[in-house]
GROMACS .gro file of C-alpha atoms in nm:
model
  256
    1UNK     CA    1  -0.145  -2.258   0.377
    2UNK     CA    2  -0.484  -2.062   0.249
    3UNK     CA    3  -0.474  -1.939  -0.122
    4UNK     CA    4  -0.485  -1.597  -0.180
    5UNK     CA    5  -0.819  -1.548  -0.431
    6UNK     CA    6  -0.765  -1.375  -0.735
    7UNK     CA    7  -1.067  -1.237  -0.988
    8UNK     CA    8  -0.949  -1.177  -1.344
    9UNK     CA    9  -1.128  -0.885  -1.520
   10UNK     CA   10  -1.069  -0.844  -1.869
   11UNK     CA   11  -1.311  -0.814  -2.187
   12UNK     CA   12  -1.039  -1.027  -2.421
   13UNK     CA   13  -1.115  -1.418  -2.319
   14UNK     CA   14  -0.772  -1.507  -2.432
   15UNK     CA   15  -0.589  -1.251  -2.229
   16UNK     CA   16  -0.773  -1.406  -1.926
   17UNK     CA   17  -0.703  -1.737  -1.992
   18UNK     CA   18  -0.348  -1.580  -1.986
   19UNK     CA   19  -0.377  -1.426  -1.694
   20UNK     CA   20  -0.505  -1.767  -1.522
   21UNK     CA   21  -0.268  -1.996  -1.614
   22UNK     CA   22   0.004  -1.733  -1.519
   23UNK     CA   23  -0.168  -1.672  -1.124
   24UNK     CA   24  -0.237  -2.059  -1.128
   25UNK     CA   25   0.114  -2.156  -1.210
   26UNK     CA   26   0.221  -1.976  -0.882
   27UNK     CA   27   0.151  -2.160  -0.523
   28UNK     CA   28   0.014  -1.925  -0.311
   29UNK     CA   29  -0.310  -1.800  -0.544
   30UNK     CA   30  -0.595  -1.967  -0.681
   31UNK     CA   31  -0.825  -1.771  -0.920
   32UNK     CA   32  -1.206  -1.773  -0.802
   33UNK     CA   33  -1.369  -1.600  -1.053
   34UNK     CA   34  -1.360  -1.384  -1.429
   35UNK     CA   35  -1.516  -1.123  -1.552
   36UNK     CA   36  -1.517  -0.930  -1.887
   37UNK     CA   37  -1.643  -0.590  -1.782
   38UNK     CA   38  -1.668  -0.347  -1.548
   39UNK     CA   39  -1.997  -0.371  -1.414
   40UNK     CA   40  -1.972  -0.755  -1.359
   41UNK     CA   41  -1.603  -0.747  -1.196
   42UNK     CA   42  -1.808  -0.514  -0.923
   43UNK     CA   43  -2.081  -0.782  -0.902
   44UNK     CA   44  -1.788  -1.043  -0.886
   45UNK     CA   45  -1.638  -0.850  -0.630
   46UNK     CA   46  -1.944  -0.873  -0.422
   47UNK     CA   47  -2.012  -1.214  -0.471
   48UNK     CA   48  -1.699  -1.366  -0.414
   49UNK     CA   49  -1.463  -1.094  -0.237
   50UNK     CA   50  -1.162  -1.184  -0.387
   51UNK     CA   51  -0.807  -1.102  -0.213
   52UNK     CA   52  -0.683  -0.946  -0.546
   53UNK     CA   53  -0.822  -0.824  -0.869
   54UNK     CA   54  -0.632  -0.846  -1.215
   55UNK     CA   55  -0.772  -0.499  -1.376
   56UNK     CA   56  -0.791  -0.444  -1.749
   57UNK     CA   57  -0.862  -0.071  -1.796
   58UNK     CA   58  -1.064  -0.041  -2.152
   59UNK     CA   59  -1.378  -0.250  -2.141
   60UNK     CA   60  -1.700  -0.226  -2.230
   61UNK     CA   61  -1.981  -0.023  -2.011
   62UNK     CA   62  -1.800   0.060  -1.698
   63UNK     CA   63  -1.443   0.089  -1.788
   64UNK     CA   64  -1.184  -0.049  -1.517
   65UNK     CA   65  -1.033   0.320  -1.362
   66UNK     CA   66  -1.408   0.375  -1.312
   67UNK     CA   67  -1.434   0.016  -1.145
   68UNK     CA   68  -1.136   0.087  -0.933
   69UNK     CA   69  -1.305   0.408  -0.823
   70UNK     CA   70  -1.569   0.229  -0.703
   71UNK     CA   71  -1.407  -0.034  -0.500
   72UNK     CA   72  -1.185   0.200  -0.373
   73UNK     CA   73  -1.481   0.321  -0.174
   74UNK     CA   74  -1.527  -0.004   0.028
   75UNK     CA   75  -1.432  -0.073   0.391
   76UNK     CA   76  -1.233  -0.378   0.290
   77UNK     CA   77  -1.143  -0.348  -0.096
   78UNK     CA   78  -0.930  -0.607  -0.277
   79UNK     CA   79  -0.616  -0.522  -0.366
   80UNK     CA   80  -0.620  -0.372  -0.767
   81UNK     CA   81  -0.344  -0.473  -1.010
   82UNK     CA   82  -0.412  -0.322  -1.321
   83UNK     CA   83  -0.272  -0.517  -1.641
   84UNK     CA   84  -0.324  -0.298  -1.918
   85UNK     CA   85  -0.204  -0.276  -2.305
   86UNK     CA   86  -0.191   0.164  -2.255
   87UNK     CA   87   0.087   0.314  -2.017
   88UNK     CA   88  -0.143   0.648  -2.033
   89UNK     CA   89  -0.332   0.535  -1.702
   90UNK     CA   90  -0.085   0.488  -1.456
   91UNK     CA   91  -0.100   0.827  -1.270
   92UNK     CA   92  -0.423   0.772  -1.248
   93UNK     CA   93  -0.411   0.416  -1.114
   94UNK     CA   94  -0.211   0.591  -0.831
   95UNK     CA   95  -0.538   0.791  -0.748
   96UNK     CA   96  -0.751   0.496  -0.703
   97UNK     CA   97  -0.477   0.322  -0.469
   98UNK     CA   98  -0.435   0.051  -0.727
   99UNK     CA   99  -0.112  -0.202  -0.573
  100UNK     CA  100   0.084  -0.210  -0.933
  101UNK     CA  101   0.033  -0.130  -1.294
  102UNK     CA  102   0.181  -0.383  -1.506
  103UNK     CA  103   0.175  -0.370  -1.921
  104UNK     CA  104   0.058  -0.643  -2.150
  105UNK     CA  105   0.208  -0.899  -2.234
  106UNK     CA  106   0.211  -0.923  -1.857
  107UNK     CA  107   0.527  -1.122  -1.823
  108UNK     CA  108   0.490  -1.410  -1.476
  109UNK     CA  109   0.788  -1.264  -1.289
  110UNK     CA  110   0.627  -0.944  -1.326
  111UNK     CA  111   0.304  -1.097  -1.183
  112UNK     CA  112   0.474  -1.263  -0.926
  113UNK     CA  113   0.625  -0.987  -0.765
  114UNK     CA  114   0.291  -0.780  -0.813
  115UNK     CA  115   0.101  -1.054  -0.623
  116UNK     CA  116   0.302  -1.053  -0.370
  117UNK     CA  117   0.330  -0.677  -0.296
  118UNK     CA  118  -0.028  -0.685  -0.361
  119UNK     CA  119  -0.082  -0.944  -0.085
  120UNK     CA  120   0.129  -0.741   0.156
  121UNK     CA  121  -0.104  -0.466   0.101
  122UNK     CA  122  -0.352  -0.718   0.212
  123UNK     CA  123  -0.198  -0.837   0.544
  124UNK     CA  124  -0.130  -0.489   0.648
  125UNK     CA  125  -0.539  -0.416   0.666
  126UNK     CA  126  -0.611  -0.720   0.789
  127UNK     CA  127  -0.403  -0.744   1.101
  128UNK     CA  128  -0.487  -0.341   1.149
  129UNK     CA  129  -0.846  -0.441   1.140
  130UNK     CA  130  -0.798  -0.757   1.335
  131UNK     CA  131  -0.618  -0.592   1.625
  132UNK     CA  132  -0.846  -0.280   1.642
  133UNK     CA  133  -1.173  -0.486   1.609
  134UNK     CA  134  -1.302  -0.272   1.377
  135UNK     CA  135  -1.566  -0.444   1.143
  136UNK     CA  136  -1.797  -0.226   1.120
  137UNK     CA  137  -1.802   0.055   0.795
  138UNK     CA  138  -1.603   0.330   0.964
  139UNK     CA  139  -1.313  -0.009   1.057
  140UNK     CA  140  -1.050   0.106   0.826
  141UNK     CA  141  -1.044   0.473   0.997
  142UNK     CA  142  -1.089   0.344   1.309
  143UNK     CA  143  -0.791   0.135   1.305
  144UNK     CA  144  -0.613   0.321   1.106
  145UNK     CA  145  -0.619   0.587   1.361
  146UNK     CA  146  -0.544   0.306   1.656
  147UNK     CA  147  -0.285   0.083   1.647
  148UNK     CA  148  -0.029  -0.165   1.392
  149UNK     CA  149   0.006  -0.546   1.435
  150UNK     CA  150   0.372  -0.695   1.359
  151UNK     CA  151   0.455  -1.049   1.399
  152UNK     CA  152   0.820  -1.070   1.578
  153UNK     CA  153   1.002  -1.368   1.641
  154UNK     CA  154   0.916  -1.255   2.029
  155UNK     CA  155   0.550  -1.283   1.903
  156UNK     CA  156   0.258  -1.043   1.824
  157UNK     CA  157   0.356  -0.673   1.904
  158UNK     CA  158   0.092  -0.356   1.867
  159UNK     CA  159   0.181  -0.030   1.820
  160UNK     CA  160   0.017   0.289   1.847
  161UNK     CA  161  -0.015   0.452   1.538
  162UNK     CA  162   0.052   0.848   1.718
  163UNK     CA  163   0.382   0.706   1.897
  164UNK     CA  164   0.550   0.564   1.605
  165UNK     CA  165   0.846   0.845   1.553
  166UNK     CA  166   1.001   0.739   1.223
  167UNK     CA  167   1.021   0.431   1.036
  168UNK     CA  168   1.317   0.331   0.842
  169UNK     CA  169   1.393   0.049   0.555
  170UNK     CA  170   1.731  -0.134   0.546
  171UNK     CA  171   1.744  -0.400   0.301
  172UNK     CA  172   1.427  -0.595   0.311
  173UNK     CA  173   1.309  -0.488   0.638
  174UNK     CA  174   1.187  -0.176   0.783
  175UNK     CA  175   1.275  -0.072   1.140
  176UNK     CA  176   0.982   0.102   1.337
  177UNK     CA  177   1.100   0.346   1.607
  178UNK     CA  178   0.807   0.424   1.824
  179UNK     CA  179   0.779   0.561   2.211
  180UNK     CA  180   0.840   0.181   2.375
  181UNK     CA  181   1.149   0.143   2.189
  182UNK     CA  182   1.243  -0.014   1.785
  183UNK     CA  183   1.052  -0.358   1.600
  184UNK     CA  184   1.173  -0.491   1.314
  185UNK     CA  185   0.887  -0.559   1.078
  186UNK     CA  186   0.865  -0.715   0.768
  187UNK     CA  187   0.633  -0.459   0.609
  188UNK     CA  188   0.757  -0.234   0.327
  189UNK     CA  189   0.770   0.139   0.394
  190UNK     CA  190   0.529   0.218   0.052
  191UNK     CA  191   0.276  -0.058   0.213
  192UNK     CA  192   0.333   0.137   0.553
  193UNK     CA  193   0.292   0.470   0.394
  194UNK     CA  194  -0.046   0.360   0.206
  195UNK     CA  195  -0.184   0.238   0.497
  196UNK     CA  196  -0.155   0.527   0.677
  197UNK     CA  197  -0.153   0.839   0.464
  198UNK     CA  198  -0.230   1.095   0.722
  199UNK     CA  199  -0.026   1.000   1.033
  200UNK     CA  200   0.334   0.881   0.835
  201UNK     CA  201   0.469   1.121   0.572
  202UNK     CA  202   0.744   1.012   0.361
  203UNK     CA  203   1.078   1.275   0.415
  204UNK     CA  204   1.342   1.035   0.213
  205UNK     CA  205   1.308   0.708  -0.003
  206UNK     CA  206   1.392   0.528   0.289
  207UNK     CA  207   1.213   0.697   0.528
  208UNK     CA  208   0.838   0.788   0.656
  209UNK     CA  209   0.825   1.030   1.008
  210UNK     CA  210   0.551   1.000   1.191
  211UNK     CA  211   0.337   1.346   1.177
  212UNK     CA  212   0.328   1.416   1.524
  213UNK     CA  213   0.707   1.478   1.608
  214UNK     CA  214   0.795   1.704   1.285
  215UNK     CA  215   0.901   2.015   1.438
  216UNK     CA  216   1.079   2.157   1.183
  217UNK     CA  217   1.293   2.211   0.855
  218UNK     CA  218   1.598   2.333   0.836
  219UNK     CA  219   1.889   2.364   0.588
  220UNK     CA  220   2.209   2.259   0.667
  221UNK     CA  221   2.535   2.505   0.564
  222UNK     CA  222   2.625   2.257   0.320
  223UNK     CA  223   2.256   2.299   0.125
  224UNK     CA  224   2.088   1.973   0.224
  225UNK     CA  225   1.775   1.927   0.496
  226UNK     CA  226   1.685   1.778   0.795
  227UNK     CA  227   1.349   1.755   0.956
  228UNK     CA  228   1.374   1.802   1.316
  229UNK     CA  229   1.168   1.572   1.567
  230UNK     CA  230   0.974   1.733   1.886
  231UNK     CA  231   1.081   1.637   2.270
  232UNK     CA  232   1.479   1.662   2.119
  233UNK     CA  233   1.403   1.268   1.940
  234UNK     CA  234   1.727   1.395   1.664
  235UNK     CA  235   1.713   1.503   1.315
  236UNK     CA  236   1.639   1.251   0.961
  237UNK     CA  237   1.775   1.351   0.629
  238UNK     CA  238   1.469   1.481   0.408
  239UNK     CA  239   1.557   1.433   0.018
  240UNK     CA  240   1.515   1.728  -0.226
  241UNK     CA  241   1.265   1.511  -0.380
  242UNK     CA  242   1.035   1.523  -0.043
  243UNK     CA  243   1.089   1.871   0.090
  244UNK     CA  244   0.844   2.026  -0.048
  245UNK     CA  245   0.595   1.779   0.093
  246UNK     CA  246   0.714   1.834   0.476
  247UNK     CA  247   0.746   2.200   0.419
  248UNK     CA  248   0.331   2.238   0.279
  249UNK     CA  249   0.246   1.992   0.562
  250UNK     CA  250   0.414   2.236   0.846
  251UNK     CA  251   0.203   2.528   0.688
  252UNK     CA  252  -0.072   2.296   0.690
  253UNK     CA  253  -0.314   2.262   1.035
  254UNK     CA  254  -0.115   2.086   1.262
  255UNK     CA  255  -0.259   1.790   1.481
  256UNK     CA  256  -0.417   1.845   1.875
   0.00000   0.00000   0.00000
């Protein structure tokens, strides 16, 4: 099985030597590289394009929100877990599309369960790269705007990004409705939803619709909503927590 590469940036050597023999106690990652500020982890990055990157956010020079800026730019960034002593940065780390935000003393279960969200992340990109062919610096639109790879137990299925009608979780899976019919896929609905920010919008906590078939919101007589789907596909529940979302994105320009 091939290690997942992890660069540590941090400017405290003892809290990466930490943060080593944490990722190294766990199987499936292998650290490649360190770096103690900001403008060396983008060198690193470079250099050795690591899967993952352990962020610390207050270094010297460059800071590490301003680092995660940065990489957030590339065609192919690695996946950003910030590890941080200062809770004061995680709405930001949301900005910069960071895969978790975990406080010092980052405990291993905690790391754990970042990696492998963060890794997720990962796979999701790279089979929507693979399957779209897209290596050149536009890729990431370009397959973002084509199709989805899931591995089924029947195989290797694609999916067209504009026919995918809803996607729904369940326990650990998430069920993807589309126009050929449902796949189970392994993918979480937030890795789902990051992935592809303009053509799934999230209507309950576990739920994402795909843009194209909202037709409309309506209330039902007992005070709760329902988004209704195009071509009479049925109605999903929309929490109060998401309305407000589908109702600015039906004001919004609609797609051709």
């Amino acid at each position: 099985m091939t290690k997942q590469t992890i660069l540590i940036a941090d400017d405290e050597p003892l809290a990466r030597q930490r943060l080593r023999r944490l990722a190294e106690d766990l199987p499936e990652y292998q650290v490649c590289g360190e770096a103690s500020d900001g403008d060396t982890t983008l060198a690193q990055v470079a250099e050795l394009q690591p899967d993952i990157l352990l962020l610390d956010i207050r270094m010297p020079g460059l800071d590490g929100m301003e680092a995660a800026a940065r990489l957030a730019q590339l065609s192919n960034p690695p996946a950003i877990i910030f590890c941080t002593a200062y809770d004061s940065y995680a709405i930001q780390a949301f900005d910069v599309q960071a895969a978790a935000y975990l406080l010092k003393p980052v405990r291993k279960e905690a790391l754990a369960e970042a990696l492998a969200r963060a890794g997720r992340l990962n796979r999701v990109q790279l089979r929507t790269l693979s399957s779209a062919n897209a290596v050149n610096n536009a890729g990431w639109k370009e397959a973002n705007d084509g199709q989805l790879t899931v591995r089924t137990h029947r195989g290797t299925e694609l999916i067209d990004i504009a026919e995918i009608r809803y996607c729904q979780a369940d326990q650990k899976y998430v069920t993807i409705h589309h126009a050929r019919g449902e796949t189970v896929s392994d993918y979480t609905l937030k890795e789902l939803e990051n992935a592809y920010p303009h053509q799934l919008l999230r209507v309950h906590r576990n739920t994402l619709v795909g843009v194209r078939f909202i037709q409309a919101l309506k209330r039902t007589a007992q005070g709760s909503n329902l988004v209704l789907l195009k071509d009479a596909l049925g109605e999903l529940q929309v929490s109060r927590r998401h309305t407000s979302s589908v109702r600015q994105w039906l004001q919004g320009p609609q797609p051709g």
